[in-house]
CSV table of C-alpha atoms in Angstrom, one decimal:
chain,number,residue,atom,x,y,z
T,623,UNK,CA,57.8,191.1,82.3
T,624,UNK,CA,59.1,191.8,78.9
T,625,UNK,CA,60.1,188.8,76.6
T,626,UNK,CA,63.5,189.9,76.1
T,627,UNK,CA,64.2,190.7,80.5
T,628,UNK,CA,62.2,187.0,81.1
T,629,UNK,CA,65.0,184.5,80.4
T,630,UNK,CA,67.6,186.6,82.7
T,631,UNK,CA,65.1,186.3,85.3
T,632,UNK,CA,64.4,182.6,85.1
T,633,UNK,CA,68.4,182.2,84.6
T,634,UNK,CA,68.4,183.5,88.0
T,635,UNK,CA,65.6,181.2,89.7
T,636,UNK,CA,67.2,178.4,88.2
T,637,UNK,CA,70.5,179.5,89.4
T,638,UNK,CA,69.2,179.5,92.8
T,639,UNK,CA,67.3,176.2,92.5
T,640,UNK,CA,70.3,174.6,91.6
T,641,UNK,CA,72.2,176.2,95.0
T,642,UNK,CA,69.7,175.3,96.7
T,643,UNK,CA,69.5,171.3,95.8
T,644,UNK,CA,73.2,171.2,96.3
T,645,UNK,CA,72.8,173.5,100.0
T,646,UNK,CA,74.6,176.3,98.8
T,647,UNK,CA,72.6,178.3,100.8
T,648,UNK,CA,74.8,181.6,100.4
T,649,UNK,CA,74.8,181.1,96.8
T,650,UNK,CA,71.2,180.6,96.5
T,651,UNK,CA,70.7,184.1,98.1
T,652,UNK,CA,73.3,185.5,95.6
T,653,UNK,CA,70.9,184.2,92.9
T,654,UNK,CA,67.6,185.4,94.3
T,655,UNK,CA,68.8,188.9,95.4
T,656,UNK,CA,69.9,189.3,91.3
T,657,UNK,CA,66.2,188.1,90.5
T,658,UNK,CA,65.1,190.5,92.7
T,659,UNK,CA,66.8,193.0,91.1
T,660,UNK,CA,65.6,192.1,87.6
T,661,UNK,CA,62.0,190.9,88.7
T,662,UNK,CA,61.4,194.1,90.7
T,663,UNK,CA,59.4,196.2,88.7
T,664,UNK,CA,57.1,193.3,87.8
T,665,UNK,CA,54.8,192.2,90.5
T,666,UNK,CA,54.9,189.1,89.4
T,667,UNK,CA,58.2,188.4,89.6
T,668,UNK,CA,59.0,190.6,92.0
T,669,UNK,CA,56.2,189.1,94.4
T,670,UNK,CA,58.1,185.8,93.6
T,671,UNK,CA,61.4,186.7,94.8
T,672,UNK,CA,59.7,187.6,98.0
T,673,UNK,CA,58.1,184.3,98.4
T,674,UNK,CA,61.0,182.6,97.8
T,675,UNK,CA,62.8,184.7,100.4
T,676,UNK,CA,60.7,183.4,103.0
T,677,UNK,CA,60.8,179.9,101.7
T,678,UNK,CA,64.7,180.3,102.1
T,679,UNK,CA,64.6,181.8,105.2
T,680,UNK,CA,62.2,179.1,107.0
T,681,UNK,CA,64.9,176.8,105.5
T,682,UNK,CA,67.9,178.3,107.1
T,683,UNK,CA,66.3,179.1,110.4
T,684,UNK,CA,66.6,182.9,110.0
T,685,UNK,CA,64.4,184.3,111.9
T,686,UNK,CA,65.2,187.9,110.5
T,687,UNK,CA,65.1,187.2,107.1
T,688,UNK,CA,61.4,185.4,107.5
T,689,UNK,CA,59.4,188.8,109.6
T,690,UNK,CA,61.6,190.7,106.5
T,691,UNK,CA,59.6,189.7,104.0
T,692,UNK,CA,56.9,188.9,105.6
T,693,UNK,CA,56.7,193.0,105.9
T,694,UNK,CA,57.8,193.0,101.8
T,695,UNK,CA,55.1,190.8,100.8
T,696,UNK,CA,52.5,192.7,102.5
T,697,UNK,CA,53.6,196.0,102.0
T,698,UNK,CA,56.7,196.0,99.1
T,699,UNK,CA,55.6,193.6,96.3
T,700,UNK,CA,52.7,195.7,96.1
T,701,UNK,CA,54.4,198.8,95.5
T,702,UNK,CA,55.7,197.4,92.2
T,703,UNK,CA,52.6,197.8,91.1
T,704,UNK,CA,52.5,201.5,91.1
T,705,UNK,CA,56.3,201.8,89.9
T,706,UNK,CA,57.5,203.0,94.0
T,707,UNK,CA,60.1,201.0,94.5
T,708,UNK,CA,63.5,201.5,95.6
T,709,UNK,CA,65.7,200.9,92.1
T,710,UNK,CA,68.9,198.0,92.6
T,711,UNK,CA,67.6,197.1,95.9
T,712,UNK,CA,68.2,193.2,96.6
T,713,UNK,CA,65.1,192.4,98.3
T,714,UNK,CA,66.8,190.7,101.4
T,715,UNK,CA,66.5,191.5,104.9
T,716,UNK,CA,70.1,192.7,105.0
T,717,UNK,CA,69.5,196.1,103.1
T,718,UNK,CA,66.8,198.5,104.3
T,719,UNK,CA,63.5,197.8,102.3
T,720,UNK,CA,63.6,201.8,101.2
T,721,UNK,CA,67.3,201.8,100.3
T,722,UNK,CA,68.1,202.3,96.5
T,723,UNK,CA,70.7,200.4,95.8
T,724,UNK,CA,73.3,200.7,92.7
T,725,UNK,CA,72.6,198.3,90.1
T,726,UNK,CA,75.7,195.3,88.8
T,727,UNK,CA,76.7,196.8,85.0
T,728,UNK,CA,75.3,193.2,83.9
T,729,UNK,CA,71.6,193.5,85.1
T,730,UNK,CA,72.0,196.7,84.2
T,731,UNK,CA,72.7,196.1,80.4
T,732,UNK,CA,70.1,193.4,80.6
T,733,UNK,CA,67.3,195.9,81.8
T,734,UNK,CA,68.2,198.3,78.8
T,735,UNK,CA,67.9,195.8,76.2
């Protein structure tokens, strides 16, 4: 990930670390779906959003939201290696895993920098 993309993407992460200390659960999903967004054409990052997906859905019981990306983990996070993944999507189980989504003006302005 790019030096000048990285602190938006950990801004996010800690965003969501901090909803999730204080069991702002909907909040913390806020925060990892705009990581995603960021992270996702980095396999790293974007492979960590996943993962911490999962985490967050084991924590909240959602059964959906854990066989969702168990399925992006195996087969989505490596399509970020290859550049085939679908642009603004948020990475959760509540959007298609194929469905572009548009991007927010403010990640976009940060992915243009």
């Amino acid at each position: 990930m790019p030096k000048n993309i990285k602190p938006f993407f950990e801004e996010e992460i800690n965003k969501y670390s901090c909803a999730l200390h204080n069991h702002e659960m909907a909040k913390a999903w806020h925060h990892l779906e705009r990581a995603h967004v960021i992270g996702q054409r980095f396999p790293i990052q974007h492979t960590e959003t996943h993962w911490k997906m999962l985490i967050l859905g084991c924590r909240t019981g959602n059964f959906k939201e854990m066989i969702g990306q168990v399925v992006r983990l195996v087969f989505g996070a490596p399509l970020s290696f290859i550049n085939q993944i679908p642009v603004g999507n948020v990475g959760s189980s509540r959007v298609s895993m194929t469905r572009p989504q548009p991007i927010p003006k403010d990640i976009q302005e940060i992915l243009m920098e």
